[in-house]
mmCIF file of C-alpha atoms in Angstrom:
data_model
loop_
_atom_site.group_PDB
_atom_site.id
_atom_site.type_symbol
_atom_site.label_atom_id
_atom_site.label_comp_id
_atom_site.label_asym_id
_atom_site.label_seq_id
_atom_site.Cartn_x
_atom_site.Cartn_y
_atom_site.Cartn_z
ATOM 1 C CA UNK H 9 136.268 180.858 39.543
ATOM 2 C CA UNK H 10 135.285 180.101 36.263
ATOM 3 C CA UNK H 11 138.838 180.434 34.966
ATOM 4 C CA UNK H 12 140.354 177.755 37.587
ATOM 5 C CA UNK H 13 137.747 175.422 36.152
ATOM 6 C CA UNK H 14 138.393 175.718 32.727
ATOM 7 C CA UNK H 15 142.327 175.611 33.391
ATOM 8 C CA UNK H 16 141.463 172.055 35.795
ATOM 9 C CA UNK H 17 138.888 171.288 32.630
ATOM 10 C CA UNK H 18 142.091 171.909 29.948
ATOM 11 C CA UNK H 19 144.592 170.230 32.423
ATOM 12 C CA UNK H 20 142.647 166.786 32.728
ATOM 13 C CA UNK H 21 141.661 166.145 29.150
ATOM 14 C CA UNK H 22 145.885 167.019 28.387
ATOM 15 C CA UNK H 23 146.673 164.614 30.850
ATOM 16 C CA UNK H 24 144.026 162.300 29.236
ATOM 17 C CA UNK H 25 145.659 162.131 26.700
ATOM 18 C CA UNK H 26 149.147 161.900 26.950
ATOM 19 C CA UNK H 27 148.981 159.555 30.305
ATOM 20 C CA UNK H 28 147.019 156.934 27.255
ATOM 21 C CA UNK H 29 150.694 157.388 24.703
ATOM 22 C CA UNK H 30 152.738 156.315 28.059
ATOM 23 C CA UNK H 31 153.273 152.725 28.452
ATOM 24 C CA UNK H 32 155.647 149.952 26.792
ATOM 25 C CA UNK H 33 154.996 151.341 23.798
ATOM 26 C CA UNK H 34 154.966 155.515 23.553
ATOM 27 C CA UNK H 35 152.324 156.871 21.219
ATOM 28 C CA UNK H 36 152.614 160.707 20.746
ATOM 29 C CA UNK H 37 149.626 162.361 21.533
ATOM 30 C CA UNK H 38 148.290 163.631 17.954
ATOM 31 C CA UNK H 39 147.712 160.306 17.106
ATOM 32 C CA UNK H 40 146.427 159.160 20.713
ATOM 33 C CA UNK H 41 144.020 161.670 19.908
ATOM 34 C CA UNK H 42 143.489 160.665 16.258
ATOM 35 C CA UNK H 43 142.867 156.897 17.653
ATOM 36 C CA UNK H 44 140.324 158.391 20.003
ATOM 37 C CA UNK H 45 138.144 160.480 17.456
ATOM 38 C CA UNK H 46 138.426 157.337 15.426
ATOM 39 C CA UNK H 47 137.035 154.983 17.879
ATOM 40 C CA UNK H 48 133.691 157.825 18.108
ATOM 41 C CA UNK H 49 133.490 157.587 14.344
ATOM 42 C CA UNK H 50 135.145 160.845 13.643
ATOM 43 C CA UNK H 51 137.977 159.824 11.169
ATOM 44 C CA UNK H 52 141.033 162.612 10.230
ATOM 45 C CA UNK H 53 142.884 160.586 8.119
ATOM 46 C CA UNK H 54 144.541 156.879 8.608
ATOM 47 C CA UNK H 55 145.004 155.820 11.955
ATOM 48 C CA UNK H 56 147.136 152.592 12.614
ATOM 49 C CA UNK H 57 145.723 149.524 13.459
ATOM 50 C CA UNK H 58 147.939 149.123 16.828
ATOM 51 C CA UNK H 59 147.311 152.408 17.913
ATOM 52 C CA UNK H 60 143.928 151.536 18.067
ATOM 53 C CA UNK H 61 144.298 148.249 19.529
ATOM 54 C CA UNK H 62 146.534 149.827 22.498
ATOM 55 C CA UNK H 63 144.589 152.799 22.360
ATOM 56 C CA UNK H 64 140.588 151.266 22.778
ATOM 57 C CA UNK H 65 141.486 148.046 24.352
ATOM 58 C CA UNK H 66 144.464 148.373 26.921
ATOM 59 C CA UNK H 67 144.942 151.864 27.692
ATOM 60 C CA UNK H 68 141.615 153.420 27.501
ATOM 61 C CA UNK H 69 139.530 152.055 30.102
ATOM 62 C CA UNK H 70 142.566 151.813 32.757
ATOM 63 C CA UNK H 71 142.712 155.886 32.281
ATOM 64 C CA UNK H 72 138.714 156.074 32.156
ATOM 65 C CA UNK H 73 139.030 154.008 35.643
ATOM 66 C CA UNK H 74 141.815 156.141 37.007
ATOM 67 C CA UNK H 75 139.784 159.737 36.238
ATOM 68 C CA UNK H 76 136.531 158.752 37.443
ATOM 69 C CA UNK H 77 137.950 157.122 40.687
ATOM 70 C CA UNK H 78 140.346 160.064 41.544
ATOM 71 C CA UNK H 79 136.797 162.425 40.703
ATOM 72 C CA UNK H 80 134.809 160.183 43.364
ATOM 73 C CA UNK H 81 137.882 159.874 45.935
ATOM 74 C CA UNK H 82 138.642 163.646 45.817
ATOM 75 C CA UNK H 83 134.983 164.455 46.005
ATOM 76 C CA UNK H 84 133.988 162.342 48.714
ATOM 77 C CA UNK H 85 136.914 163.091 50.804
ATOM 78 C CA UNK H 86 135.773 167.122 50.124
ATOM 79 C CA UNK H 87 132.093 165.829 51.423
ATOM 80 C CA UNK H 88 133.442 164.446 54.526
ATOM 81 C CA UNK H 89 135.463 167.514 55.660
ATOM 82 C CA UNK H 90 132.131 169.395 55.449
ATOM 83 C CA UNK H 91 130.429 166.777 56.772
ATOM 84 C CA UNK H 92 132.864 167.091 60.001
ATOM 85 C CA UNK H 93 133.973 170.383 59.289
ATOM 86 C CA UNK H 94 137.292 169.285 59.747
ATOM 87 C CA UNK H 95 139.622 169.798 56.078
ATOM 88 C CA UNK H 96 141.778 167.090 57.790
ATOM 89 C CA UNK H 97 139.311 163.897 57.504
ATOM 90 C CA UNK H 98 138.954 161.232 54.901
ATOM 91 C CA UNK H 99 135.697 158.612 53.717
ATOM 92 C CA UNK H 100 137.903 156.022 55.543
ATOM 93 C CA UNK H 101 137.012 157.883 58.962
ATOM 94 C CA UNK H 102 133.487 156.606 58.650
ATOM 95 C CA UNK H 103 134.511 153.123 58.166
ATOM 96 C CA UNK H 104 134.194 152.435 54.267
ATOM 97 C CA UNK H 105 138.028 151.667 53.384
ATOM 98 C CA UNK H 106 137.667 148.834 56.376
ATOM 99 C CA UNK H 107 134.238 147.855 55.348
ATOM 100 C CA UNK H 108 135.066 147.825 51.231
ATOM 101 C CA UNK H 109 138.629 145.374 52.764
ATOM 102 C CA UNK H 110 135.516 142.954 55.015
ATOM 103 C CA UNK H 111 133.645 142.662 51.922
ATOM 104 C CA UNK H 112 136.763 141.793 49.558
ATOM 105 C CA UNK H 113 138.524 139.481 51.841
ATOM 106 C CA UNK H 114 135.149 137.478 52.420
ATOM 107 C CA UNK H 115 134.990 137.051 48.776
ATOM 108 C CA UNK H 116 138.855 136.023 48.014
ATOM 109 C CA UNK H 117 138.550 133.802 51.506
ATOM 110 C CA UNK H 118 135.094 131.793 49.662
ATOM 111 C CA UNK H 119 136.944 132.091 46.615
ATOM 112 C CA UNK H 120 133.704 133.589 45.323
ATOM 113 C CA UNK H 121 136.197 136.132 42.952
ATOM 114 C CA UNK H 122 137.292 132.854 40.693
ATOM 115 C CA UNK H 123 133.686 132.102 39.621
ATOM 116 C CA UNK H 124 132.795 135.522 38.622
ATOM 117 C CA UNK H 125 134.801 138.657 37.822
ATOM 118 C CA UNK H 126 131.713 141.235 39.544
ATOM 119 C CA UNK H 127 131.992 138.708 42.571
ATOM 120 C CA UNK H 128 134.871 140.747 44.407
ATOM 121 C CA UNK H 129 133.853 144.337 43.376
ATOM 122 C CA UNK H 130 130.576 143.708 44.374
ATOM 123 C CA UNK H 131 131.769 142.453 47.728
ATOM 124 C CA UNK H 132 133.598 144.896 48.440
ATOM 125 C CA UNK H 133 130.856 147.533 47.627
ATOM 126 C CA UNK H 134 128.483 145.442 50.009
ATOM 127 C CA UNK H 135 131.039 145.919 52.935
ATOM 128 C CA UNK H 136 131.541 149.411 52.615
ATOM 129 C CA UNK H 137 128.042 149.927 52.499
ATOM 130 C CA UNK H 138 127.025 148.044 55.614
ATOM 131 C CA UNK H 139 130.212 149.125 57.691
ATOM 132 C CA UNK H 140 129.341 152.512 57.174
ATOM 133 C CA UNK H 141 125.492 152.397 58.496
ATOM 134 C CA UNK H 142 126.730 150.141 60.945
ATOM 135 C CA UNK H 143 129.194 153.391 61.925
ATOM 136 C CA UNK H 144 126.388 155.813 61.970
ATOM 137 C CA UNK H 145 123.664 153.603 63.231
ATOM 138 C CA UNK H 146 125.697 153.305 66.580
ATOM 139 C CA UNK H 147 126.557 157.243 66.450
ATOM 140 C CA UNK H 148 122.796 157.959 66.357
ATOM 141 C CA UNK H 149 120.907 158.366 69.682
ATOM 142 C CA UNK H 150 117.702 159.890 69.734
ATOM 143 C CA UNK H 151 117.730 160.542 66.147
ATOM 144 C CA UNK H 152 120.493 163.386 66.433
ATOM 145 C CA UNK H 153 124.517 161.782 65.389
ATOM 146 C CA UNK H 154 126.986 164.260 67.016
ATOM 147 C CA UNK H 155 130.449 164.400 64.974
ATOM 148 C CA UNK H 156 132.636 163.311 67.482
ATOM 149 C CA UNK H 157 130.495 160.048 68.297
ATOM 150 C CA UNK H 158 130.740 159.130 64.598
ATOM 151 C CA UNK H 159 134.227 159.766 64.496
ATOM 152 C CA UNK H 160 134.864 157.886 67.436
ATOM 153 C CA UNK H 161 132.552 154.340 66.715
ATOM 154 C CA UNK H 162 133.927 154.811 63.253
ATOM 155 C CA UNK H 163 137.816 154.433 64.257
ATOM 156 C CA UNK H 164 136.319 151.613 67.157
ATOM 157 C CA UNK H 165 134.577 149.948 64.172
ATOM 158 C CA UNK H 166 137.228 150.153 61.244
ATOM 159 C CA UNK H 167 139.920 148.683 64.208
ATOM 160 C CA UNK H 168 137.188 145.734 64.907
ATOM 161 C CA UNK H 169 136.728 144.549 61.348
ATOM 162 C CA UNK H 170 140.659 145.217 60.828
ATOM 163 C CA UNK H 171 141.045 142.260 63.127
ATOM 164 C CA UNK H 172 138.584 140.464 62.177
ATOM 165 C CA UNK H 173 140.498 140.567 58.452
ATOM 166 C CA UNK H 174 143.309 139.853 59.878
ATOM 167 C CA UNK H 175 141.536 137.412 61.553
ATOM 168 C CA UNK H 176 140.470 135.909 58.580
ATOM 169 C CA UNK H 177 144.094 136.267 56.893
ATOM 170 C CA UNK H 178 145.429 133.854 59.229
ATOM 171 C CA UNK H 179 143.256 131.172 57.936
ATOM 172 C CA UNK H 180 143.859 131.291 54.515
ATOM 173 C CA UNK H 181 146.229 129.945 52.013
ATOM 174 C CA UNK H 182 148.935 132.178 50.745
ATOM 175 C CA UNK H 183 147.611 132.337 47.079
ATOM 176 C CA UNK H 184 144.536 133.882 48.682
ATOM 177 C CA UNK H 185 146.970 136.594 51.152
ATOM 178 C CA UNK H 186 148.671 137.514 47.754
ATOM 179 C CA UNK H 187 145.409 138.255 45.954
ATOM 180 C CA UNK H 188 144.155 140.098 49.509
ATOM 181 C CA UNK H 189 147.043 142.074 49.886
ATOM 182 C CA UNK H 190 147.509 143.272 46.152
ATOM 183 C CA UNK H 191 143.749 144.358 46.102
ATOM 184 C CA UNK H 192 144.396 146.238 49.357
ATOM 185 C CA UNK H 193 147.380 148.207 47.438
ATOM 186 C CA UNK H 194 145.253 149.799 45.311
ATOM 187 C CA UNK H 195 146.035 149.355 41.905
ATOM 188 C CA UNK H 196 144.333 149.538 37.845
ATOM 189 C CA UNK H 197 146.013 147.200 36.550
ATOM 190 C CA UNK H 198 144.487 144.904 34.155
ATOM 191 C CA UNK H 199 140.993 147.506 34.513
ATOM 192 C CA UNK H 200 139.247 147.073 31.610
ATOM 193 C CA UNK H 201 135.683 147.955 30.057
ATOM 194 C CA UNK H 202 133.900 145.323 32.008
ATOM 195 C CA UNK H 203 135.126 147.588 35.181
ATOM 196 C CA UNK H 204 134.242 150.847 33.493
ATOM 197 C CA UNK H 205 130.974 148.951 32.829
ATOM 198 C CA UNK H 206 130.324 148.593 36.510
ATOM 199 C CA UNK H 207 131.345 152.240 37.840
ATOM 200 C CA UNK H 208 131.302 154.813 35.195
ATOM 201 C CA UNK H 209 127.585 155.514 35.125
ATOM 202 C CA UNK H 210 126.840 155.283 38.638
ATOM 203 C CA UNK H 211 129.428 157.669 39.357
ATOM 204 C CA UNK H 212 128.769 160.072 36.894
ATOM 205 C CA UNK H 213 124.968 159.832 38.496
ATOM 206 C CA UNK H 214 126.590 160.591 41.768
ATOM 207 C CA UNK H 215 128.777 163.128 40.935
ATOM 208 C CA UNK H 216 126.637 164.751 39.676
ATOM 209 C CA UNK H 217 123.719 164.772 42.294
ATOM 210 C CA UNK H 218 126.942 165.796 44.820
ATOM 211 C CA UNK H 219 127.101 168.981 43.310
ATOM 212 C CA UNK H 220 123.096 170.114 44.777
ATOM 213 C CA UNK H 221 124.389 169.691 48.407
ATOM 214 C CA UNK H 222 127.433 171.916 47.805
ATOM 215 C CA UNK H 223 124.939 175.220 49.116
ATOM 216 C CA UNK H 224 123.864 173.209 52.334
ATOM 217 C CA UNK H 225 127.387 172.414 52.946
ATOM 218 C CA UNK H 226 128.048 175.787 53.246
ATOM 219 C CA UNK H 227 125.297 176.434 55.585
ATOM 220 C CA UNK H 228 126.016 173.163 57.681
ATOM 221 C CA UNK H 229 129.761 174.768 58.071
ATOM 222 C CA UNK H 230 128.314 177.760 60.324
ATOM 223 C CA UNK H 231 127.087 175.337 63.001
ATOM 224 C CA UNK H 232 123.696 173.175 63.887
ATOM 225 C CA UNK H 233 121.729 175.376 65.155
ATOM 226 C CA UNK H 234 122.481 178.135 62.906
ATOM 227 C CA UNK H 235 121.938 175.899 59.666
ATOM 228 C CA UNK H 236 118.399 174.941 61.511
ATOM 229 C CA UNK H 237 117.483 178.481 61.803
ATOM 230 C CA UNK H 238 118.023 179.078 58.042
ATOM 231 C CA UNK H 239 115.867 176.200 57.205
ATOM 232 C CA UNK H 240 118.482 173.159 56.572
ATOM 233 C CA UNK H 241 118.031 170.408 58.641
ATOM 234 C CA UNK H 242 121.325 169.262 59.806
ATOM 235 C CA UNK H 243 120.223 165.853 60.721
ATOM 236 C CA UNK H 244 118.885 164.901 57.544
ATOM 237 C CA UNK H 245 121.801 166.435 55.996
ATOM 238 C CA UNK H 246 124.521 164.451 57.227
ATOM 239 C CA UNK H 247 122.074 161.490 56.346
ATOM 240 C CA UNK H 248 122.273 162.072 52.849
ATOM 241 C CA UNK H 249 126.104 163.292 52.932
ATOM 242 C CA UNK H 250 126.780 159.616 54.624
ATOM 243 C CA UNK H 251 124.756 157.850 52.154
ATOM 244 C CA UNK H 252 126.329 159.617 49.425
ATOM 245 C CA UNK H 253 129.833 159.258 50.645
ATOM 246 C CA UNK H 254 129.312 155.514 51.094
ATOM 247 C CA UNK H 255 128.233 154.920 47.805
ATOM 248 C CA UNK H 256 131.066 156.862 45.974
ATOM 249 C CA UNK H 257 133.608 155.686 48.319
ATOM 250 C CA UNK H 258 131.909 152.267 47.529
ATOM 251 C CA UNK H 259 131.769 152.100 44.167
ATOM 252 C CA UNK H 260 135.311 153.227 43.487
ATOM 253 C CA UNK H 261 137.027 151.349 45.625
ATOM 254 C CA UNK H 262 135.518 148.057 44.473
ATOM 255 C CA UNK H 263 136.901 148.661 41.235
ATOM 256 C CA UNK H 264 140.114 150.158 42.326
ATOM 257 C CA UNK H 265 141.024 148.779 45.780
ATOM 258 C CA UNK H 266 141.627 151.123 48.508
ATOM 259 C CA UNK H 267 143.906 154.325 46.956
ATOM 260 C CA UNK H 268 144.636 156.010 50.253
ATOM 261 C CA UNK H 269 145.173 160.010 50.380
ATOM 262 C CA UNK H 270 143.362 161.189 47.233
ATOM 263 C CA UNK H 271 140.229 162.182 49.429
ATOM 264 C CA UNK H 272 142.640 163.527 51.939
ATOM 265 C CA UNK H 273 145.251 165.740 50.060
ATOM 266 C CA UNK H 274 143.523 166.618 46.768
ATOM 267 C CA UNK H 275 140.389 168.754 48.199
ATOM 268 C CA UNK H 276 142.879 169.940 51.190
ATOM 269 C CA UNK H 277 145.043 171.540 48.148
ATOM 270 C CA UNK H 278 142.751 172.754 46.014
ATOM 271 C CA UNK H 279 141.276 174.382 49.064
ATOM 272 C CA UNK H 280 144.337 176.715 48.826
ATOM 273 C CA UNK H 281 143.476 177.586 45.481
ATOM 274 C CA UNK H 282 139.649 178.055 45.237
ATOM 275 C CA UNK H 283 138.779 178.906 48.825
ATOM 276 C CA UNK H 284 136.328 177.272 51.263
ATOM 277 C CA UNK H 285 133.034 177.647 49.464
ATOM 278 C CA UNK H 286 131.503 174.245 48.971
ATOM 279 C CA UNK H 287 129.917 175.540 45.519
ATOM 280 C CA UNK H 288 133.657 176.387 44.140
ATOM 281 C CA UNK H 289 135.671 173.794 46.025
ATOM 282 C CA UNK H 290 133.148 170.543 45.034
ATOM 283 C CA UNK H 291 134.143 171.309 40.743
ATOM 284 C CA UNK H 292 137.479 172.028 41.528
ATOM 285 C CA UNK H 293 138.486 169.063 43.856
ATOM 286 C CA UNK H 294 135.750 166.547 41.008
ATOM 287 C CA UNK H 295 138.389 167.949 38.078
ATOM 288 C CA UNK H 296 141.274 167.960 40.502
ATOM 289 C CA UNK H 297 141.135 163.961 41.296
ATOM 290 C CA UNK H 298 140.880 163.222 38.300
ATOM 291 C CA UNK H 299 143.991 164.333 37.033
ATOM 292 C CA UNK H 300 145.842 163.744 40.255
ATOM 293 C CA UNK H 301 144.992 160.105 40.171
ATOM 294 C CA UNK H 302 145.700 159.281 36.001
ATOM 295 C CA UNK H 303 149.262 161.209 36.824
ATOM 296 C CA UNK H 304 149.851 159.101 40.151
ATOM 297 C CA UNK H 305 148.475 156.018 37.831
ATOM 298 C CA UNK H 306 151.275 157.027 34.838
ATOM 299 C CA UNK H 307 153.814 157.252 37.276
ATOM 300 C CA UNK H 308 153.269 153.759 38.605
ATOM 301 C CA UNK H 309 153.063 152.630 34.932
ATOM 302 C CA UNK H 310 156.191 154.087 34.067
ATOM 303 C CA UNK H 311 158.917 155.006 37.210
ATOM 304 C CA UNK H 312 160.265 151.706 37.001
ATOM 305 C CA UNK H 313 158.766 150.065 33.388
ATOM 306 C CA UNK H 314 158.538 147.185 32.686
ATOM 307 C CA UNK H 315 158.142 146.402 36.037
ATOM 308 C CA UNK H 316 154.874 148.324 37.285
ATOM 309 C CA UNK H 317 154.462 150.115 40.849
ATOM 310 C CA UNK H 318 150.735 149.958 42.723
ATOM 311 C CA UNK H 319 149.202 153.288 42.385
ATOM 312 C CA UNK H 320 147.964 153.143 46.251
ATOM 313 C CA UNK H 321 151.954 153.158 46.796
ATOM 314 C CA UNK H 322 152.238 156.406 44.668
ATOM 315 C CA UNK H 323 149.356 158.249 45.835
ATOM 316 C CA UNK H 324 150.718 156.847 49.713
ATOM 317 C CA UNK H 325 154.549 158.389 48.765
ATOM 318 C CA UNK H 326 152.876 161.317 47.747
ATOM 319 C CA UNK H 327 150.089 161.462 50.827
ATOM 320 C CA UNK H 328 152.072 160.570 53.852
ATOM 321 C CA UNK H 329 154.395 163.754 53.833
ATOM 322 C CA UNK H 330 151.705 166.161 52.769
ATOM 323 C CA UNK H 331 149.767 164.667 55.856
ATOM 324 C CA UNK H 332 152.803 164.933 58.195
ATOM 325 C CA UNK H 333 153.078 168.531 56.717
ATOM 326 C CA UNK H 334 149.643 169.227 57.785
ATOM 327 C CA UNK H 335 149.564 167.697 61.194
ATOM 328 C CA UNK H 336 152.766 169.966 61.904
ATOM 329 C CA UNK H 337 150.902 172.717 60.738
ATOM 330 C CA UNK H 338 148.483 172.792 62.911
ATOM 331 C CA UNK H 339 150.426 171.556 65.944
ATOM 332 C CA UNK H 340 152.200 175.042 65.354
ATOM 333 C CA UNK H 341 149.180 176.965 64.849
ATOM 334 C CA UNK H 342 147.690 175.348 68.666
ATOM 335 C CA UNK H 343 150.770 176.244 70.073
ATOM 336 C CA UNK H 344 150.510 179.898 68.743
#
């Protein structure tokens, strides 16, 4: 196990740092990496002064953006298929994606994103957050919230406040549907330290914490009243696992828009790789996003330069078919 982490480990700090060189202008990756060291205060030798410049204030934080959101996708997607026990759901089963497009269509609709750049973020982190309790609120009865009533209210819920954006999208002026529906792509473009300002830390907090549940997860996975007998309380569990997921899902996507698939197809994947176990699949799928998403995120940069794709349409080219795979799949393995 340790060796597929150090490989992911070694695989996302390449892909670091040759995903930063790609772009308009191509910088090979010695001197990426010379540029980088230089920015920390480590200096080997003269680094040019447009290196830097592309290096530490254009390329930088859109990668830094692009790794940590992948990490917080991948991992809260890998949450939520313990959560349901299912390896086929997503965060946006629980309402979030809907909630995080409520909170960022209310903004762009008040025009509350012109006065202040943390306006639509936070917005959109505000939605997700109160779609989400508003999901498992009405799946609770009696203090216990059976799976299937949360993943019922939560596709009821996400379809409500759909319309209710579309609603909404009907009454606005096209500059504002433009700036709605390019947000709802999913994209980094034009992410810069101000948004790394806003997520990195949180995240990393986050991420981290994720990693104590990954035992309980485990335990969760052989049923309710199993997990009760061993001493986890399944209730409270899928309390915190909600909270949690809502504030990763949150968080990223209000700096991000909603990507679509990483939570999906990157844990699903690396499933195949590292097994089941919560306390090897959690690393793995953290390291996993993140280098799924900056490659998706290079892609879109360069497939058809100078002219650059959303990444929510890469990751969705790449997602759809590995999704149509796995429905397949399974319809086969019913039938059998």
């Amino acid at each position: 196990m340790k060796k597929v982490l150090i490989i992911l480990f070694f695989l996302l700090l390449a892909v670091f740092i040759i995903s930063i060189g790609v772009g308009s202008v191509f910088i090979p990756p010695l001197r990426v990496l010379k540029a980088l060291l230089s920015l920390i205060g480590i200096n080997l030798g003269r680094v040019n002064d447009t290196d830097l410049t592309i290096v530490g204030q254009i390329r930088l934080p859109r990668i830094i953006i692009a790794m940590i959101v992948g990490m917080s996708l991948a991992l809260a997607g890998a949450l939520v298929q313990g959560l349901y026990r299912n390896p086929m759901a997503d965060p946006g089963i629980i309402g979030t994606s809907s909630g995080a497009s409520f909170g960022a269509i209310v903004c762009i609709a008040f025009s509350l994103n012109t006065i202040n750049i943390f306006y639509l973020p936070l917005f959109a982190f505000a939605g997700a957050l109160f779609i989400s309790f508003l999901v498992y609120k009405l799946s609770t009865k009696n203090n216990k919230t059976p799976i299937t009533n949360l993943i019922l209210i939560g596709i009821a819920v996400s379809t409500f406040v759909s319309s209710i954006n579309s609603l909404i999208l009907s009454n606005i002026n096209q500059y504002q549907v433009s700036e709605y529906i390019f947000w709802m792509l999913g994209s980094l473009d034009g992410r810069s330290w101000v948004h790394v300002k806003i997520s990195f830390i949180p995240l990393c907090i986050l991420i981290l914490y994720s990693l104590l549940f990954a035992k309980r997860i485990n335990i969760l996975i052989l049923g309710e009243e199993e997990s009760f007998t061993i001493g986890v309380n399944p209730e409270q569990l899928k309390k915190s696992l909600l909270l949690l997921v809502s504030l990763i899902t949150g968080i990223a996507v209000s700096v991000s828009g909603p990507i679509s698939f990483v939570g999906l197809i990157v844990p699903h994947m690396i499933r195949f790789i590292v097994g089941s176990d919560y306390r090897r699949l959690i690393p793995a799928s953290i390291l996993s996003g993140g280098i799924f998403l900056i490659v998706c995120d290079t892609i879109a940069r360069a497939l058809f330069s100078p002219v650059e794709v959303k990444v929510g349409i890469i990751t969705s080219l790449v997602g759809v078919p590995y999704f149509l795979y796995l429905l397949k799949k399974r319809e086969n393995e019913v039938s059998v």
